[in-house]
Amino acid sequence: MARRKSKEKKIYVLDTNILLHEPFAFLNFQEHDVVIPMTVLEELDHIKDRNKDVSRDARVAIRALEDVLKDASPDQMLQGVAMPRSGEQKNGGHLFIVNDHHITDEIPGLPGGENDHLIINTALYLQREKSPTKVILVTKDINMRLKAKGAGLKLVEDYRTDQLIDDVRFLYKGYYKFPGDFWSQVGECRSENEGRETFHYVNRSVLPNAYINEYLIDEVEGFAGKVTAISDKEIRIIDFGYERLMHRHAWGIHPKNIYQAMAMQALLDPTMDLVILTGPAGCGKTLIALAAALELVIEKGVYDKVIVTRNTPEIAESIGFLPGTEEEKMAPWLAAITDSLEVLHKTDEHPHASVNYIMEKANIQFKSVNFMRGRSIQNAIVILDECQNLSAAQLKTIITRCGEGTKLICSGNLSQIDSNYLTAVTSGLTYIVERFKNFEGSTTINLNGVVRSRLASFAEANL
């Protein structure tokens, strides 16, 4: 949407949720004009003082608007204030603040006082008054888009400037499966031994779209490796060996199939600063991540502690006034972690005592996403669970908190998004998968291939 360049100037009317999703969104429309209805400013004003994480985005949006409009007179605001130009852009758009409360109702039969209807009414008014200039309402609210079209608005769009893919089915999986046998696909290659490791150098044409740290497997279950370097002519692959990879284990947990084996290898590799695990509920993301964290902290002593965090169901809002410490308040939201700890120690003579002992031994800390801002975490493993409900900006906040010697594990299920402002393609999880897929310090593994329980598989297919 905002990426398209066109000689024909357009007018974009922004809904409040666009500025909450990306506070600087109004600057991303190139040479086109942007209209902010007064109702949007009022909604931002009501949100900015709430005790919620989204309130911060409202305040940032208000300050960004003020930076553009601070020197403008009332007449200039009505006529449009020139917005900052980016790069080599010659013609910039203008920003308008429209008092939509004085616009005659263009939507007969709909309640005039509802904010959504006031914003739609503004777009309809501009569509009539500014014809033939195209007027486009931009909102992330699907129902509002439907209502706008039903009310007669010709052009309605979602905000997609930060969207890297159009369909989550094409999201990077972190591995490539060769049809048939790997060696029959590769043909000739040269191999080198470096200590205990074997590396193969294959022609780039074998896998022209390879990414760094991408795992390679084949259908006959005879080969398993990972891309470690890419040049113009060839690809360097480390050979793990299919059976050797399947025999990896952490804290008594063995992989059920090759997908979990790849995830375990990535999690146990201290050179990987970021490991992203995607896949449906019940596929083992949290269990494998926790088992690897305990192995690296207690058995190998690579890290000092484990920090577990996730956004609360209210989209990372305040953890409230529950009694107790931060860890005790977060405990209800992190039950998946304690459940996994119980599974890892269910065969112990005193499982409950073992869980408490391990939590103290591994220095496992439960933290709220709200309190991650401003910190600098050193020499720790950070497990960020259920991060499909975080925006790209929220994930950036957490990633930038990771200091020297810290490993971040992000896991999530893109089919279980609870946020009102996100979809599978705009989720922060999707964003970091695509952004980090060619970063030498990160690995992504999709666990869709994991065999789940009969009950879970049947329910997902038939309910």
Coordinates of C-alpha atoms in Angstrom, one line a residue:
M1 CA 0.0 0.0 0.0
A2 CA 2.3 2.7 1.2
R3 CA 5.2 1.1 -0.8
R4 CA 3.5 1.7 -4.2
K5 CA 4.7 4.7 -6.1
S6 CA 2.2 6.5 -8.4
K7 CA 2.1 9.8 -10.2
E8 CA -1.5 10.1 -9.2
K9 CA -1.8 11.8 -5.8
K10 CA -4.1 10.1 -3.3
I11 CA -5.6 11.0 0.0
Y12 CA -5.3 8.4 2.9
V13 CA -7.6 8.7 5.9
L14 CA -6.0 6.9 8.9
D15 CA -7.9 5.0 11.6
T16 CA -6.6 5.1 15.2
N17 CA -5.4 1.5 15.2
I18 CA -2.9 2.3 12.4
L19 CA -1.1 4.8 14.7
L20 CA -1.2 2.4 17.6
H21 CA 0.2 -0.4 15.3
E22 CA 3.0 1.9 14.0
P23 CA 3.1 5.4 15.6
F24 CA 5.1 6.9 12.6
A25 CA 2.8 5.3 10.0
F26 CA 1.6 8.7 8.7
L27 CA 5.1 9.4 7.4
N28 CA 5.1 6.3 5.2
F29 CA 2.8 7.5 2.4
Q30 CA 5.4 9.0 0.1
E31 CA 4.0 11.8 -2.1
H32 CA 0.4 11.2 -1.0
D33 CA -1.7 13.3 1.5
V34 CA -2.7 11.9 4.9
V35 CA -5.8 12.9 6.8
I36 CA -6.1 12.5 10.6
P37 CA -9.7 13.0 11.7
M38 CA -10.2 14.8 15.1
T39 CA -11.8 11.6 16.4
V40 CA -8.5 9.8 16.0
L41 CA -6.7 12.4 18.1
E42 CA -9.4 12.1 20.8
E43 CA -9.1 8.3 20.8
L44 CA -5.3 8.6 21.2
D45 CA -5.8 11.1 24.0
H46 CA -8.1 8.6 25.9
I47 CA -5.6 5.7 25.4
K48 CA -2.4 7.5 26.3
D49 CA -3.1 7.7 30.0
R50 CA -4.2 4.0 30.5
N51 CA -1.9 1.6 32.3
K52 CA -1.3 -0.5 29.2
D53 CA 1.6 -1.1 26.8
V54 CA -0.4 0.2 23.9
S55 CA -0.6 3.6 25.7
R56 CA 3.1 4.1 25.0
D57 CA 2.4 3.8 21.3
A58 CA -0.4 6.3 21.6
R59 CA 2.0 8.8 23.3
V60 CA 4.7 8.2 20.7
A61 CA 2.2 8.9 17.9
I62 CA 1.0 12.1 19.5
R63 CA 4.5 13.4 19.9
A64 CA 5.3 12.4 16.3
L65 CA 2.3 14.4 15.0
E66 CA 3.2 17.3 17.2
D67 CA 6.7 17.4 15.7
V68 CA 5.2 17.9 12.3
L69 CA 2.5 20.3 13.3
K70 CA 4.0 22.3 16.1
D71 CA 4.9 25.4 14.0
A72 CA 1.7 25.3 11.8
S73 CA -1.0 27.9 12.2
P74 CA -4.7 26.8 12.3
D75 CA -5.1 27.9 8.6
Q76 CA -2.0 25.9 7.6
M77 CA -3.4 22.8 9.4
L78 CA -6.6 23.1 7.4
Q79 CA -4.7 23.6 4.1
G80 CA -2.2 20.8 4.9
V81 CA 1.3 20.8 6.5
A82 CA 4.2 19.5 4.4
M83 CA 5.6 16.3 5.8
P84 CA 9.3 15.5 6.0
R85 CA 10.7 14.0 2.8
S86 CA 12.7 10.8 2.8
G87 CA 15.8 10.0 0.7
E88 CA 15.6 11.3 -2.8
Q89 CA 11.9 12.0 -2.7
K90 CA 11.2 15.2 -4.5
N91 CA 7.5 15.7 -3.9
G92 CA 6.2 15.1 -0.3
G93 CA 2.7 14.7 0.9
H94 CA 0.8 16.9 3.3
L95 CA -0.8 16.2 6.7
F96 CA -4.3 17.4 7.4
I97 CA -6.2 17.5 10.7
V98 CA -9.9 17.4 9.9
N99 CA -12.6 18.4 12.4
D100 CA -15.0 15.5 11.5
H101 CA -17.5 16.5 14.2
H102 CA -18.7 19.4 11.9
I103 CA -19.1 17.2 8.8
T104 CA -22.7 16.5 7.8
D105 CA -23.7 12.8 8.3
E106 CA -23.0 10.9 5.1
I107 CA -24.1 7.5 6.5
P108 CA -27.9 7.6 7.0
G109 CA -29.2 4.9 9.3
L110 CA -25.9 4.4 11.2
P111 CA -25.4 5.8 14.7
G112 CA -23.6 9.1 14.3
G113 CA -21.8 9.0 17.7
E114 CA -19.7 5.9 17.3
N115 CA -16.1 6.7 16.5
D116 CA -15.7 4.2 13.7
H117 CA -18.7 5.8 11.9
L118 CA -17.3 9.3 12.4
I119 CA -14.1 8.3 10.7
I120 CA -15.9 6.5 7.9
N121 CA -18.1 9.6 7.5
T122 CA -14.9 11.7 7.1
A123 CA -13.7 9.4 4.3
L124 CA -17.1 9.5 2.5
Y125 CA -17.2 13.3 2.8
L126 CA -13.7 13.6 1.3
Q127 CA -14.6 11.1 -1.4
R128 CA -17.4 13.4 -2.5
E129 CA -15.7 16.7 -2.1
K130 CA -12.3 15.8 -3.5
S131 CA -13.5 13.8 -6.5
P132 CA -11.8 12.6 -8.8
T133 CA -8.9 12.3 -6.4
K134 CA -8.9 8.8 -4.8
V135 CA -9.7 8.7 -1.1
I136 CA -8.6 5.6 0.8
L137 CA -9.5 4.6 4.3
V138 CA -6.7 2.7 6.0
T139 CA -7.6 0.6 9.0
K140 CA -6.6 -2.7 10.5
D141 CA -10.2 -3.3 11.7
I142 CA -11.7 -5.9 9.3
N143 CA -15.2 -5.1 10.4
M144 CA -14.7 -1.4 9.9
R145 CA -13.4 -2.1 6.4
L146 CA -16.6 -4.0 5.7
K147 CA -18.8 -1.3 7.1
A148 CA -17.0 1.4 5.1
K149 CA -17.5 -0.5 1.8
G150 CA -21.1 -1.1 2.8
A151 CA -21.6 2.6 3.4
G152 CA -20.3 3.4 -0.1
L153 CA -16.6 4.0 0.3
K154 CA -14.9 2.9 -2.8
L155 CA -11.3 2.3 -1.5
V156 CA -10.5 0.6 1.8
E157 CA -7.1 -0.9 2.7
D158 CA -5.2 -2.6 5.4
Y159 CA -1.8 -1.1 6.4
R160 CA 0.9 -3.3 4.9
T161 CA 4.1 -1.2 4.9
D162 CA 5.6 -3.4 7.6
Q163 CA 4.3 -6.6 6.0
L164 CA 7.1 -8.7 4.5
I165 CA 4.9 -11.5 3.0
D166 CA 1.4 -11.7 1.7
D167 CA 0.6 -15.2 2.8
V168 CA 1.8 -16.9 5.9
R169 CA 1.9 -20.2 4.0
F170 CA 5.1 -18.9 2.3
L171 CA 6.8 -18.0 5.6
Y172 CA 10.4 -19.2 5.8
K173 CA 10.5 -22.6 7.6
G174 CA 14.2 -22.7 8.4
Y175 CA 14.8 -26.0 6.4
Y176 CA 14.6 -27.3 2.9
K177 CA 13.7 -30.9 2.2
F178 CA 15.2 -32.4 -1.0
P179 CA 12.9 -34.7 -2.9
G180 CA 14.3 -38.2 -2.9
D181 CA 18.0 -38.7 -2.0
F182 CA 20.2 -35.6 -1.2
W183 CA 23.3 -37.0 -3.0
S184 CA 21.4 -37.8 -6.2
Q185 CA 20.4 -34.1 -6.3
V186 CA 23.8 -32.7 -5.6
G187 CA 26.0 -34.7 -7.9
E188 CA 29.7 -33.9 -7.6
C189 CA 31.0 -32.0 -4.6
R190 CA 34.2 -31.6 -2.6
S191 CA 34.4 -32.4 1.1
E192 CA 36.7 -31.4 3.8
N193 CA 37.2 -32.5 7.4
E194 CA 37.9 -30.0 10.1
G195 CA 38.4 -31.8 13.4
R196 CA 35.4 -33.9 14.0
E197 CA 33.2 -32.0 11.5
T198 CA 32.7 -32.8 7.8
F199 CA 31.9 -30.0 5.4
H200 CA 30.6 -30.3 1.8
Y201 CA 31.0 -27.7 -0.9
V202 CA 28.2 -27.9 -3.5
N203 CA 27.4 -25.8 -6.5
R204 CA 25.1 -22.8 -5.8
S205 CA 22.7 -23.9 -8.6
V206 CA 21.7 -26.9 -6.4
L207 CA 20.0 -24.5 -4.0
P208 CA 19.9 -21.0 -5.5
N209 CA 17.6 -19.6 -2.8
A210 CA 19.6 -20.9 0.2
Y211 CA 19.8 -18.9 3.4
I212 CA 22.6 -19.0 6.0
N213 CA 21.9 -21.6 8.8
E214 CA 19.1 -23.2 6.7
Y215 CA 18.8 -26.9 7.5
L216 CA 18.9 -29.5 4.7
I217 CA 17.2 -32.9 4.8
D218 CA 15.9 -35.3 2.3
E219 CA 12.8 -37.5 1.9
V220 CA 14.7 -40.8 2.3
E221 CA 16.0 -39.8 5.7
G222 CA 19.6 -40.3 4.6
F223 CA 21.1 -36.8 5.0
A224 CA 20.9 -33.9 7.5
G225 CA 23.0 -30.8 7.4
K226 CA 23.0 -27.1 7.6
V227 CA 24.2 -24.2 5.3
T228 CA 27.1 -22.5 7.0
A229 CA 28.4 -20.2 4.2
I230 CA 27.2 -19.0 0.8
S231 CA 29.2 -17.5 -2.0
D232 CA 28.4 -16.6 -5.6
K233 CA 29.5 -20.1 -6.8
E234 CA 29.0 -22.6 -4.0
I235 CA 27.4 -23.4 -0.7
R236 CA 29.2 -24.7 2.3
I237 CA 27.2 -27.4 4.2
I238 CA 28.1 -29.0 7.5
D239 CA 27.1 -32.7 7.6
F240 CA 25.4 -33.7 10.8
G241 CA 24.4 -37.2 9.8
Y242 CA 20.7 -38.0 10.0
E243 CA 21.0 -40.7 12.7
R244 CA 23.5 -38.6 14.7
L245 CA 21.2 -35.7 14.7
M246 CA 18.2 -37.8 15.8
H247 CA 20.3 -39.0 18.8
R248 CA 20.8 -35.5 20.1
H249 CA 19.3 -35.1 23.6
A250 CA 18.9 -32.4 26.2
W251 CA 17.9 -32.9 29.9
G252 CA 16.7 -36.4 29.2
I253 CA 14.5 -35.3 26.2
H254 CA 15.1 -37.0 22.8
P255 CA 13.6 -35.7 19.6
K256 CA 10.6 -37.5 18.2
N257 CA 11.5 -36.7 14.6
I258 CA 13.9 -34.7 12.4
Y259 CA 12.1 -31.4 13.0
Q260 CA 12.5 -31.5 16.7
A261 CA 16.1 -32.8 16.2
M262 CA 16.9 -29.7 14.1
A263 CA 15.4 -27.5 16.7
M264 CA 17.4 -29.2 19.5
Q265 CA 20.6 -28.8 17.5
A266 CA 20.0 -25.1 17.1
L267 CA 19.0 -24.6 20.7
L268 CA 22.1 -26.3 22.0
D269 CA 24.4 -24.4 19.7
P270 CA 25.9 -21.5 21.7
T271 CA 26.9 -19.6 18.5
M272 CA 23.2 -19.1 17.7
D273 CA 22.1 -15.9 19.4
L274 CA 18.5 -16.2 18.3
V275 CA 16.4 -19.3 17.8
I276 CA 12.8 -19.0 16.5
L277 CA 10.4 -21.9 16.9
T278 CA 7.1 -21.8 15.1
G279 CA 4.4 -24.4 14.8
P280 CA 1.0 -25.5 16.1
A281 CA 0.1 -25.9 19.8
G282 CA 1.4 -29.1 21.3
C283 CA 4.3 -29.7 18.9
G284 CA 6.9 -29.4 21.6
K285 CA 8.2 -25.8 21.2
T286 CA 8.2 -24.9 24.9
L287 CA 9.3 -28.3 26.2
I288 CA 12.4 -28.5 23.9
A289 CA 13.3 -24.9 24.6
L290 CA 13.2 -25.4 28.3
A291 CA 15.1 -28.7 28.2
A292 CA 17.8 -27.1 26.1
A293 CA 18.0 -24.1 28.5
L294 CA 18.4 -26.4 31.5
E295 CA 21.1 -28.4 29.7
L296 CA 23.1 -25.3 28.8
V297 CA 22.7 -23.6 32.2
I298 CA 23.1 -26.5 34.7
E299 CA 25.0 -29.3 32.8
K300 CA 27.2 -27.2 30.6
G301 CA 27.4 -23.9 32.5
V302 CA 27.4 -21.9 29.3
Y303 CA 24.8 -19.4 30.7
D304 CA 24.1 -18.1 34.2
K305 CA 20.3 -18.0 34.3
V306 CA 17.0 -18.6 32.5
I307 CA 14.6 -15.7 32.0
V308 CA 11.1 -16.7 30.9
T309 CA 8.7 -14.1 29.7
R310 CA 5.6 -13.8 27.6
N311 CA 2.9 -11.2 26.8
T312 CA -0.1 -11.5 29.0
P313 CA -3.5 -12.1 27.2
E314 CA -4.3 -8.4 27.4
I315 CA -1.6 -7.7 24.8
A316 CA 1.2 -7.1 27.3
E317 CA -0.9 -4.8 29.6
S318 CA -0.2 -4.4 33.2
I319 CA 0.1 -7.5 35.3
G320 CA -2.2 -5.9 37.8
F321 CA -2.5 -5.8 41.5
L322 CA -2.3 -9.5 42.3
P323 CA -0.5 -10.1 45.5
G324 CA 3.1 -11.3 45.5
T325 CA 6.3 -10.7 43.6
E326 CA 6.6 -10.1 39.9
E327 CA 7.4 -13.9 39.5
E328 CA 4.3 -14.8 41.5
K329 CA 2.1 -12.5 39.5
M330 CA 3.4 -13.9 36.2
A331 CA 3.0 -17.5 37.3
P332 CA -0.6 -17.9 36.0
W333 CA 0.5 -16.7 32.5
L334 CA 3.5 -19.0 32.5
A335 CA 1.8 -22.2 33.4
A336 CA 3.1 -23.8 30.2
I337 CA 6.6 -23.4 31.6
T338 CA 5.8 -25.0 34.9
D339 CA 3.9 -27.8 33.1
S340 CA 7.0 -28.5 31.0
L341 CA 9.1 -28.6 34.1
E342 CA 6.8 -31.1 35.6
V343 CA 7.0 -33.3 32.4
L344 CA 10.8 -33.1 32.5
H345 CA 10.9 -34.4 36.1
K346 CA 7.8 -36.6 36.3
T347 CA 9.9 -39.8 36.8
D348 CA 11.7 -38.3 39.8
E349 CA 10.9 -39.7 43.3
H350 CA 9.7 -36.3 44.4
P351 CA 8.7 -34.4 41.3
H352 CA 7.4 -31.3 43.0
A353 CA 10.6 -31.0 45.1
S354 CA 12.7 -31.6 41.9
V355 CA 10.9 -28.8 40.1
N356 CA 11.5 -26.3 42.9
Y357 CA 15.2 -27.4 43.2
I358 CA 15.8 -27.0 39.4
M359 CA 14.1 -23.6 39.3
E360 CA 16.5 -22.4 42.0
K361 CA 19.5 -24.2 40.6
A362 CA 19.0 -22.8 37.0
N363 CA 18.0 -19.4 38.4
I364 CA 14.7 -19.5 36.4
Q365 CA 13.1 -16.1 36.6
F366 CA 9.6 -15.2 35.4
K367 CA 9.4 -11.7 34.0
S368 CA 6.8 -9.5 32.5
V369 CA 7.3 -8.0 29.1
N370 CA 6.4 -4.6 30.5
F371 CA 9.6 -4.7 32.7
M372 CA 12.0 -5.8 29.9
R373 CA 12.2 -2.3 28.5
G374 CA 15.3 -0.4 29.7
R375 CA 17.1 -3.6 30.9
S376 CA 20.3 -5.1 29.6
I377 CA 20.4 -8.8 30.1
Q378 CA 23.8 -10.4 30.2
N379 CA 24.9 -14.1 29.9
A380 CA 21.4 -15.6 30.1
I381 CA 18.9 -17.6 28.1
V382 CA 15.7 -15.6 27.5
I383 CA 12.7 -17.7 26.5
L384 CA 9.9 -15.6 25.0
D385 CA 6.8 -17.7 24.8
E386 CA 3.6 -17.0 22.8
C387 CA 5.3 -14.2 20.9
Q388 CA 2.8 -14.3 18.0
N389 CA 0.8 -11.7 20.0
L390 CA 3.6 -9.2 20.0
S391 CA 4.1 -6.5 17.4
A392 CA 7.4 -6.0 15.6
A393 CA 8.1 -2.9 17.8
Q394 CA 7.5 -4.9 21.0
L395 CA 9.8 -7.7 19.8
K396 CA 12.5 -5.2 18.8
T397 CA 12.3 -3.8 22.4
I398 CA 13.0 -7.3 23.8
I399 CA 15.7 -8.2 21.3
T400 CA 17.6 -5.0 21.9
R401 CA 17.6 -5.8 25.6
C402 CA 19.8 -8.9 25.0
G403 CA 23.4 -8.1 26.0
E404 CA 26.7 -9.9 25.6
G405 CA 26.4 -13.7 25.9
T406 CA 22.6 -13.8 25.9
K407 CA 20.6 -16.3 23.8
L408 CA 17.0 -15.5 22.9
I409 CA 14.5 -18.2 22.1
C410 CA 11.2 -17.0 20.5
S411 CA 8.3 -19.4 20.1
G412 CA 4.8 -19.0 18.9
N413 CA 1.8 -20.3 17.0
L414 CA 0.6 -18.0 14.2
S415 CA -2.9 -19.6 14.2
Q416 CA -3.5 -18.4 17.8
I417 CA -3.2 -14.6 17.7
D418 CA -5.3 -12.9 20.3
S419 CA -4.2 -9.3 19.6
N420 CA -6.8 -6.9 18.1
Y421 CA -4.1 -5.2 16.1
L422 CA -2.3 -8.1 14.5
T423 CA -2.8 -10.8 11.9
A424 CA -0.6 -13.8 11.0
V425 CA 1.2 -11.8 8.3
T426 CA 1.7 -8.7 10.5
S427 CA 2.6 -10.5 13.7
G428 CA 6.0 -9.6 15.2
L429 CA 6.8 -13.4 15.0
T430 CA 6.4 -13.4 11.2
Y431 CA 8.4 -10.2 11.0
I432 CA 11.5 -11.5 12.8
V433 CA 11.4 -14.8 10.9
E434 CA 11.6 -12.9 7.6
R435 CA 14.1 -10.3 8.9
F436 CA 16.5 -12.7 10.5
K437 CA 16.5 -15.5 8.0
N438 CA 19.8 -14.5 6.5
F439 CA 21.5 -13.4 9.8
E440 CA 24.4 -15.7 10.7
G441 CA 23.5 -15.7 14.4
S442 CA 19.9 -16.9 14.1
T443 CA 18.0 -20.1 13.2
T444 CA 14.4 -20.7 12.5
I445 CA 12.7 -24.1 12.7
N446 CA 9.0 -24.8 11.9
L447 CA 7.7 -27.8 13.8
N448 CA 4.7 -28.5 11.7
G449 CA 6.0 -31.9 11.0
V450 CA 5.8 -33.1 14.6
V451 CA 3.4 -35.9 15.3
R452 CA 1.0 -34.7 18.0
S453 CA -1.5 -36.6 20.2
R454 CA -4.4 -38.3 18.4
L455 CA -6.8 -36.1 20.3
A456 CA -5.1 -32.8 19.3
S457 CA -4.7 -33.9 15.7
F458 CA -8.3 -35.0 15.3
A459 CA -9.6 -31.8 17.0
E460 CA -7.5 -29.6 14.7
A461 CA -8.7 -31.4 11.6
N462 CA -12.4 -31.8 12.5
L463 CA -13.6 -29.0 14.9

